[in-house]
Tab-separated table of C-alpha atoms and ligand atoms in Angstrom:
chain	number	residue	atom	x	y	z
A	1	UNK	CA	108.635	53.315	11.434
A	2	UNK	CA	109.815	50.884	13.807
A	3	UNK	CA	108.108	48.167	12.968
A	4	UNK	CA	108.125	46.307	9.269
A	5	UNK	CA	104.346	47.298	9.159
A	6	UNK	CA	101.335	47.652	12.044
A	7	UNK	CA	97.735	48.367	12.035
A	8	UNK	CA	96.755	51.124	14.543
A	9	UNK	CA	93.783	50.918	16.400
A	10	UNK	CA	92.270	54.267	17.429
A	11	UNK	CA	90.544	53.658	20.913
A	12	UNK	CA	88.896	56.823	20.909
A	13	UNK	CA	87.178	55.745	17.621
A	14	UNK	CA	85.659	52.623	18.804
A	15	UNK	CA	84.903	54.632	21.910
A	16	UNK	CA	83.394	57.106	19.973
A	17	UNK	CA	81.058	54.924	17.323
A	18	UNK	CA	79.859	53.056	20.437
A	19	UNK	CA	78.492	55.995	21.725
A	20	UNK	CA	77.102	57.022	18.538
A	21	UNK	CA	75.208	53.957	17.835
A	22	UNK	CA	74.047	54.206	21.776
A	23	UNK	CA	72.831	57.449	21.059
A	24	UNK	CA	70.923	56.058	17.395
A	25	UNK	CA	69.192	53.456	19.546
A	26	UNK	CA	68.248	55.452	22.265
A	27	UNK	CA	68.313	54.461	26.153
A	28	UNK	CA	65.412	51.676	26.097
A	29	UNK	CA	67.904	49.838	23.167
A	30	UNK	CA	71.025	47.523	24.427
A	31	UNK	CA	74.047	47.768	22.594
A	32	UNK	CA	75.902	45.028	21.862
A	33	UNK	CA	79.857	44.758	20.048
A	34	UNK	CA	79.716	42.029	17.530
A	35	UNK	CA	84.025	41.125	18.255
A	36	UNK	CA	84.019	38.204	16.627
A	37	UNK	CA	86.887	37.608	14.288
A	38	UNK	CA	89.496	38.994	16.586
A	39	UNK	CA	87.020	42.112	16.543
A	40	UNK	CA	87.238	42.172	12.622
A	41	UNK	CA	91.272	41.769	12.453
A	42	UNK	CA	91.125	44.578	15.244
A	43	UNK	CA	92.045	42.935	18.122
A	44	UNK	CA	88.700	40.950	20.799
A	45	UNK	CA	89.942	42.271	23.532
A	46	UNK	CA	91.241	45.623	23.113
A	47	UNK	CA	87.858	46.602	20.891
A	48	UNK	CA	86.271	45.008	23.856
A	49	UNK	CA	87.295	47.268	26.265
A	50	UNK	CA	86.511	50.583	24.678
A	51	UNK	CA	83.440	49.446	23.382
A	52	UNK	CA	82.234	48.499	26.625
A	53	UNK	CA	83.648	52.153	27.709
A	54	UNK	CA	82.061	53.732	24.678
A	55	UNK	CA	78.192	52.280	26.178
A	56	UNK	CA	78.046	48.890	24.890
A	57	UNK	CA	76.604	46.457	27.765
A	58	UNK	CA	76.931	43.058	25.514
A	59	UNK	CA	79.808	41.276	23.474
A	60	UNK	CA	78.715	38.614	20.751
A	61	UNK	CA	80.954	35.976	19.547
A	62	UNK	CA	80.857	33.629	16.692
A	63	UNK	CA	83.106	30.894	18.880
A	64	UNK	CA	83.180	29.712	22.016
A	65	UNK	CA	86.914	30.227	22.122
A	66	UNK	CA	86.589	33.568	21.422
A	67	UNK	CA	84.308	33.586	24.434
A	68	UNK	CA	86.817	32.457	26.918
A	69	UNK	CA	89.477	34.703	25.559
A	70	UNK	CA	87.147	37.464	26.269
A	71	UNK	CA	86.426	35.803	29.765
A	72	UNK	CA	89.454	35.453	30.391
A	73	UNK	CA	90.284	39.559	30.266
A	74	UNK	CA	86.693	40.399	31.190
A	75	UNK	CA	85.066	38.781	34.485
A	76	UNK	CA	82.090	40.879	34.456
A	77	UNK	CA	81.053	41.194	30.564
A	78	UNK	CA	78.085	40.183	29.780
A	79	UNK	CA	78.641	37.457	26.265
A	80	UNK	CA	76.667	35.809	24.158
A	81	UNK	CA	77.976	33.350	21.565
A	82	UNK	CA	76.245	33.600	18.253
A	83	UNK	CA	77.200	30.404	16.292
A	84	UNK	CA	76.625	26.702	16.236
A	85	UNK	CA	78.450	25.022	19.092
A	86	UNK	CA	79.478	21.004	18.979
A	87	UNK	CA	79.191	19.235	22.350
A	88	UNK	CA	82.882	19.977	23.069
A	89	UNK	CA	82.857	23.431	22.236
A	90	UNK	CA	79.137	24.219	24.186
A	91	UNK	CA	81.309	23.506	27.557
A	92	UNK	CA	84.133	26.003	26.612
A	93	UNK	CA	81.037	28.280	26.302
A	94	UNK	CA	79.439	27.313	29.480
A	95	UNK	CA	82.340	27.567	31.071
A	96	UNK	CA	83.292	31.097	30.348
A	97	UNK	CA	79.814	32.082	31.258
A	98	UNK	CA	78.399	32.835	27.990
A	99	UNK	CA	74.926	32.957	26.773
A	100	UNK	CA	74.432	30.713	24.275
A	101	UNK	CA	72.403	30.545	20.967
A	102	UNK	CA	69.847	27.369	20.489
A	103	UNK	CA	67.750	26.192	17.771
A	104	UNK	CA	67.151	22.982	17.730
A	105	UNK	CA	65.406	20.794	20.316
A	106	UNK	CA	67.748	18.398	20.509
A	107	UNK	CA	70.728	20.780	20.929
A	108	UNK	CA	68.691	23.228	23.754
A	109	UNK	CA	68.171	19.859	25.849
A	110	UNK	CA	71.755	19.074	25.140
A	111	UNK	CA	72.431	22.617	26.703
A	112	UNK	CA	70.156	22.089	29.401
A	113	UNK	CA	72.428	18.516	30.275
A	114	UNK	CA	76.126	19.454	30.357
A	115	UNK	CA	74.271	22.913	32.466
A	116	UNK	CA	73.276	20.083	34.630
A	117	UNK	CA	76.566	18.636	34.473
A	118	UNK	CA	78.883	21.032	34.935
A	119	UNK	CA	76.956	22.864	37.526
A	120	UNK	CA	75.821	25.860	35.832
A	121	UNK	CA	72.489	27.332	34.514
A	122	UNK	CA	72.666	28.000	30.927
A	123	UNK	CA	71.235	31.440	29.709
A	124	UNK	CA	70.256	30.883	26.437
A	125	UNK	CA	68.744	32.203	23.116
A	126	UNK	CA	66.210	31.335	20.142
A	127	UNK	CA	67.531	31.730	17.035
A	128	UNK	CA	64.475	32.328	14.220
A	129	UNK	CA	65.823	32.274	11.104
A	130	UNK	CA	63.103	34.382	9.507
A	131	UNK	CA	65.109	34.725	6.460
A	132	UNK	CA	68.752	34.516	6.450
A	133	UNK	CA	68.304	30.676	5.346
A	134	UNK	CA	71.730	29.970	7.646
A	135	UNK	CA	71.065	28.789	10.971
A	136	UNK	CA	68.238	28.869	13.054
A	137	UNK	CA	64.805	27.807	13.406
A	138	UNK	CA	62.386	28.573	10.228
A	139	UNK	CA	59.067	27.215	11.442
A	140	UNK	CA	57.278	29.884	13.618
A	141	UNK	CA	55.302	27.193	15.348
A	142	UNK	CA	58.461	24.899	16.090
A	143	UNK	CA	59.897	28.181	17.950
A	144	UNK	CA	57.135	29.075	20.040
A	145	UNK	CA	57.410	25.474	20.863
A	146	UNK	CA	61.263	25.983	22.003
A	147	UNK	CA	60.624	29.269	23.449
A	148	UNK	CA	58.071	27.621	25.992
A	149	UNK	CA	59.426	24.282	26.947
A	150	UNK	CA	62.616	26.148	27.823
A	151	UNK	CA	60.592	28.843	29.808
A	152	UNK	CA	59.233	26.040	31.401
A	153	UNK	CA	62.664	23.997	32.378
A	154	UNK	CA	64.175	25.710	35.580
A	155	UNK	CA	67.881	24.267	34.297
A	156	UNK	CA	68.200	26.853	31.946
A	157	UNK	CA	67.660	30.446	31.658
A	158	UNK	CA	65.439	31.753	28.991
A	159	UNK	CA	66.830	35.103	28.154
A	160	UNK	CA	66.373	36.213	24.391
A	161	UNK	CA	64.626	35.186	21.150
A	162	UNK	CA	66.676	36.764	17.703
A	163	UNK	CA	67.413	36.374	14.533
A	164	UNK	CA	69.475	38.277	11.727
A	165	UNK	CA	68.495	40.101	8.833
A	166	UNK	CA	69.983	39.024	4.917
A	167	UNK	CA	69.465	42.386	2.818
A	168	UNK	CA	69.804	44.886	5.570
A	169	UNK	CA	72.292	46.383	3.758
A	170	UNK	CA	71.059	47.227	0.561
A	171	UNK	CA	68.844	50.496	0.612
A	172	UNK	CA	65.331	50.393	0.188
A	173	UNK	CA	64.959	45.915	0.239
A	174	UNK	CA	62.164	45.152	0.704
A	175	UNK	CA	63.101	41.931	1.938
A	176	UNK	CA	64.399	43.526	5.513
A	177	UNK	CA	61.156	44.873	5.187
A	178	UNK	CA	59.202	41.307	5.259
A	179	UNK	CA	61.840	39.731	7.642
A	180	UNK	CA	61.365	42.300	10.148
A	181	UNK	CA	57.807	41.752	10.084
A	182	UNK	CA	57.830	37.823	9.725
A	183	UNK	CA	60.090	38.303	13.555
A	184	UNK	CA	57.647	41.086	14.703
A	185	UNK	CA	55.245	38.487	14.159
A	186	UNK	CA	56.378	35.523	16.462
A	187	UNK	CA	58.370	38.087	18.792
A	188	UNK	CA	55.970	39.696	20.257
A	189	UNK	CA	53.205	37.204	21.759
A	190	UNK	CA	55.930	35.810	23.030
A	191	UNK	CA	57.220	38.253	24.996
A	192	UNK	CA	53.510	39.255	25.923
A	193	UNK	CA	53.655	35.485	27.407
A	194	UNK	CA	57.122	35.773	28.598
A	195	UNK	CA	57.929	39.130	30.285
A	196	UNK	CA	61.723	40.058	29.604
A	197	UNK	CA	62.394	37.974	27.105
A	198	UNK	CA	64.596	40.726	24.818
A	199	UNK	CA	64.295	40.896	21.484
A	200	UNK	CA	67.157	41.438	19.143
A	201	UNK	CA	67.616	41.507	15.425
A	202	UNK	CA	69.331	44.378	14.338
A	203	UNK	CA	72.717	44.560	12.880
A	204	UNK	CA	74.701	47.946	11.936
A	205	UNK	CA	73.037	48.135	8.571
A	206	UNK	CA	69.755	47.405	10.464
A	207	UNK	CA	70.902	49.978	13.302
A	208	UNK	CA	71.060	52.434	10.970
A	209	UNK	CA	68.405	52.438	8.574
A	210	UNK	CA	65.837	51.601	10.913
A	211	UNK	CA	64.798	52.234	14.112
A	212	UNK	CA	62.230	49.791	14.263
A	213	UNK	CA	64.466	47.323	14.375
A	214	UNK	CA	66.211	48.138	17.517
A	215	UNK	CA	64.211	46.112	19.938
A	216	UNK	CA	65.962	45.321	22.913
A	217	UNK	CA	69.151	45.268	21.988
A	218	UNK	CA	71.421	46.135	18.861
A	219	UNK	CA	74.005	43.626	17.741
A	220	UNK	CA	76.355	46.164	15.720
A	221	UNK	CA	80.231	44.704	14.549
A	222	UNK	CA	80.890	46.647	11.449
A	223	UNK	CA	79.663	50.357	12.774
A	224	UNK	CA	81.940	49.912	16.019
A	225	UNK	CA	84.798	49.334	14.164
A	226	UNK	CA	83.935	52.615	12.048
A	227	UNK	CA	83.154	51.460	8.819
A	228	UNK	CA	80.392	51.830	7.031
A	229	UNK	CA	78.102	48.612	6.815
A	230	UNK	CA	76.685	50.006	3.540
A	231	UNK	CA	80.431	50.254	1.913
A	232	UNK	CA	80.152	54.011	1.496
A	233	UNK	CA	82.359	56.510	3.832
A	234	UNK	CA	81.277	55.775	6.976
A	235	UNK	CA	82.060	59.571	7.635
A	236	UNK	CA	78.106	60.118	6.014
A	237	UNK	CA	76.576	58.213	9.621
A	238	UNK	CA	79.183	60.236	11.332
A	239	UNK	CA	81.369	56.621	12.379
A	240	UNK	CA	85.419	56.664	12.485
A	241	UNK	CA	87.540	53.934	10.930
A	242	UNK	CA	89.432	52.888	14.113
A	243	UNK	CA	91.670	50.889	12.178
A	244	UNK	CA	95.099	52.055	10.093
A	245	UNK	CA	97.627	50.532	7.987
A	246	UNK	CA	100.867	51.223	8.006
A	247	UNK	CA	104.398	50.022	6.623
A	248	UNK	CA	107.740	52.179	5.124
A	249	UNK	CA	109.922	52.327	1.879
A	250	UNK	CA	112.414	49.838	2.640
A	251	UNK	CA	113.959	51.097	-0.702
A	252	UNK	CA	114.070	53.177	-3.663
A	253	UNK	CA	115.193	51.842	-7.491
A	254	UNK	CA	115.468	53.330	-10.382
A	255	UNK	CA	113.753	51.270	-13.494
A	256	UNK	CA	114.728	51.785	-17.335
A	257	UNK	CA	112.229	50.977	-19.923
A	258	UNK	CA	111.436	47.764	-20.379
A	259	UNK	CA	112.117	46.350	-16.206
A	260	UNK	CA	109.843	44.537	-14.641
A	261	UNK	CA	108.964	44.322	-11.018
A	262	UNK	CA	107.613	40.941	-9.428
A	263	UNK	CA	106.851	37.874	-10.244
A	264	UNK	CA	105.368	37.034	-13.526
A	265	UNK	CA	106.886	40.592	-14.744
A	266	UNK	CA	103.128	41.724	-14.763
A	267	UNK	CA	104.163	45.474	-14.662
A	268	UNK	CA	107.149	47.046	-16.620
A	269	UNK	CA	108.083	50.171	-17.070
A	270	UNK	CA	107.475	52.674	-19.597
A	271	UNK	CA	109.624	55.190	-19.123
A	272	UNK	CA	112.656	56.010	-16.482
A	273	UNK	CA	111.237	55.847	-13.051
A	274	UNK	CA	111.575	54.835	-9.339
A	275	UNK	CA	110.034	51.830	-7.604
A	276	UNK	CA	109.398	51.762	-3.752
A	277	UNK	CA	109.671	48.271	-2.469
A	278	UNK	CA	107.257	48.151	0.708
A	279	UNK	CA	107.872	45.492	3.377
A	280	UNK	CA	103.993	43.694	3.174
A	281	UNK	CA	102.467	41.534	1.174
A	282	UNK	CA	99.642	38.947	1.542
A	283	UNK	CA	101.407	37.351	4.085
A	284	UNK	CA	100.388	40.193	5.843
A	285	UNK	CA	96.315	40.563	5.006
A	286	UNK	CA	97.063	42.949	1.513
A	287	UNK	CA	95.484	40.361	-1.420
A	288	UNK	CA	96.964	39.459	-3.731
A	289	UNK	CA	94.299	40.711	-6.298
A	290	UNK	CA	95.456	44.432	-5.211
A	291	UNK	CA	98.665	43.444	-7.686
A	292	UNK	CA	98.732	46.698	-10.239
A	293	UNK	CA	95.398	47.725	-8.265
A	294	UNK	CA	95.500	50.000	-5.072
A	295	UNK	CA	97.187	53.465	-4.264
A	296	UNK	CA	99.458	53.430	-0.992
A	297	UNK	CA	100.507	57.029	0.368
A	298	UNK	CA	103.273	58.031	1.135
A	299	UNK	CA	104.381	61.825	2.158
A	300	UNK	CA	100.639	62.787	1.584
A	301	UNK	CA	100.608	61.659	-1.821
A	302	UNK	CA	98.651	58.472	-3.711
A	303	UNK	CA	100.901	56.070	-5.695
A	304	UNK	CA	100.187	53.173	-7.527
A	305	UNK	CA	100.909	49.968	-6.142
A	306	UNK	CA	102.538	48.202	-10.000
A	307	UNK	CA	103.224	44.383	-10.157
A	308	UNK	CA	102.472	41.570	-8.386
A	309	UNK	CA	101.987	41.481	-4.688
A	310	UNK	CA	103.888	39.184	-2.914
A	311	UNK	CA	103.643	37.129	0.583
A	312	UNK	CA	106.233	39.977	2.228
A	313	UNK	CA	106.504	42.918	-0.333
A	314	UNK	CA	104.676	45.372	-2.594
A	315	UNK	CA	106.141	47.507	-5.005
A	316	UNK	CA	105.137	51.447	-5.994
A	317	UNK	CA	105.888	53.028	-8.987
A	318	UNK	CA	106.969	56.648	-7.734
A	319	UNK	CA	107.472	58.161	-10.593
A	320	UNK	CA	110.701	60.144	-12.310
A	321	UNK	CA	111.513	62.690	-9.611
A	322	UNK	CA	110.635	61.114	-6.150
A	323	UNK	CA	110.445	63.064	-3.042
A	324	UNK	CA	110.706	59.633	-1.317
A	325	UNK	CA	113.244	58.096	0.952
A	326	UNK	CA	113.955	54.803	2.333
A	327	UNK	CA	112.421	54.898	5.487
A	328	UNK	CA	108.779	57.105	4.631
A	329	UNK	CA	105.893	55.230	6.116
A	330	UNK	CA	103.531	54.659	3.485
A	331	UNK	CA	99.692	53.929	4.314
A	332	UNK	CA	97.351	51.275	3.141
A	333	UNK	CA	94.562	51.747	4.898
A	334	UNK	CA	94.318	56.308	6.774
A	335	UNK	CA	94.784	59.548	6.515
A	336	UNK	CA	98.086	60.888	5.754
A	337	UNK	CA	98.806	64.741	4.762
A	338	UNK	CA	94.953	65.591	2.949
A	339	UNK	CA	94.069	62.050	2.024
A	340	UNK	CA	93.062	58.931	2.942
A	341	UNK	CA	92.576	55.395	1.911
A	342	UNK	CA	89.596	53.904	3.552
A	343	UNK	CA	89.080	50.009	3.592
A	344	UNK	CA	85.640	51.002	1.719
A	345	UNK	CA	87.706	51.671	-1.245
A	346	UNK	CA	89.940	48.716	-1.145
A	347	UNK	CA	86.697	46.892	-0.685
A	348	UNK	CA	85.371	47.918	-4.126
A	349	UNK	CA	88.714	47.671	-5.645
A	350	UNK	CA	88.778	43.709	-4.802
A	351	UNK	CA	84.855	43.734	-5.019
A	352	UNK	CA	84.666	42.611	-1.409
A	353	UNK	CA	83.123	44.267	1.626
A	354	UNK	CA	85.487	45.889	4.117
A	355	UNK	CA	84.450	43.489	7.066
A	356	UNK	CA	86.735	41.347	5.000
A	357	UNK	CA	89.184	43.958	4.175
A	358	UNK	CA	90.189	44.496	7.984
A	359	UNK	CA	89.398	40.669	8.842
A	360	UNK	CA	91.994	39.724	6.880
A	361	UNK	CA	94.995	41.297	8.369
A	362	UNK	CA	97.218	38.705	9.268
A	363	UNK	CA	98.817	38.155	12.952
A	364	UNK	CA	101.702	38.910	11.758
A	365	UNK	CA	101.196	42.236	11.923
A	366	UNK	CA	101.559	43.438	15.039
A	367	UNK	CA	98.101	45.863	16.481
A	368	UNK	CA	99.243	48.847	18.516
A	369	UNK	CA	96.582	51.049	19.873
A	370	UNK	CA	96.685	54.445	20.269
A	371	UNK	CA	93.771	56.711	22.347
B	401	LIG	C1	74.246	36.986	14.056
B	401	LIG	C2	75.051	38.513	13.711
B	401	LIG	N1	74.476	39.271	14.500
B	401	LIG	C3	75.136	40.436	13.903
B	401	LIG	C4	76.102	40.968	13.507
B	401	LIG	C5	76.912	42.078	13.063
B	401	LIG	O1	76.879	42.439	11.677
B	401	LIG	P1	77.556	43.991	11.431
B	401	LIG	O2	79.407	43.476	11.420
B	401	LIG	O3	76.921	44.449	9.990
B	401	LIG	O4	76.984	45.120	12.464
B	401	LIG	C6	76.727	39.639	12.906
B	401	LIG	C7	78.168	39.991	12.212
B	401	LIG	O5	77.933	39.253	10.898
B	401	LIG	C8	76.095	38.508	12.871
B	401	LIG	O6	76.647	37.575	12.195
């Protein structure tokens, strides 16, 4: 290992995942790759490039600085900001020539006013809160009024109408069907009244489970990274995990019975055993809650994490007579030999979702991009 720790990201996997999603939605539906939060920890710019090469036509982010970062490298890309914007952030988003999301009439007016002040004609998407209960207008009548108002005002270009699902990742969820029906009830007549209005609703889970949710554009995040929106094996959907997290064995030490590893002495050797020290910890995004609760691959074999995960190190039990020597590569996420550790496995151990596993990998870990 040339580096203490590295997140290796496969551009080819991202491209292949986008191609697969593009095939799933078909030619009538545009693919928008969601690359917020640094491309879910994979690196926004590189992911964006790979996603565009894989057939995505749009890129979505949550914040104005994220849009500005993409624009600095991708002058032609179609960008959409999904999140709320302060007045100062709105200017940053408009300067980045990103489409913005509106739902409150006062904010829609601010967008038009700031557009005029900046000499731009902002492109806007109206957000309908069909049941997520976060951002967006809940009242269908108010959504219709806002769409009408924007369509009648030359200072802005009305581009889209969208919603977001709360339970698409719960197979068989009735609420998902209800949200889709609620959205279509508002969206279909509005599209008849405003031909060309881009309707979008599906995240990765909805894209994979329900063709009726594809509409004009699918906004896929987690599946682009080859992670399973349902928390299972992404291979079931033909998705390829794009990220691997590697470190190495910095030291191997013999522990006699009773010797402990790490802060708080949360693990003791019960028999003579060797402990490997890996120079990666929660400062890198390997959560402390994995203390005594994870496995690491070395030489293609799984070894348990023992003792407390500290900021910069963790320890693994290599057993009585290990083949492992200092310098051996170690895999926290990814494949080695015939085995692999998925982000979904770590998520299960932590009672969280795979999104949080990769997004938590800190900037201290260099990202290396491979084909
Ligand atoms: C509004 C919106 N659309 C789409 C997505 C993509 O979701 P997923 O990563 O589940 O595909 C997100 C991500 O959280 C989102 O917030």
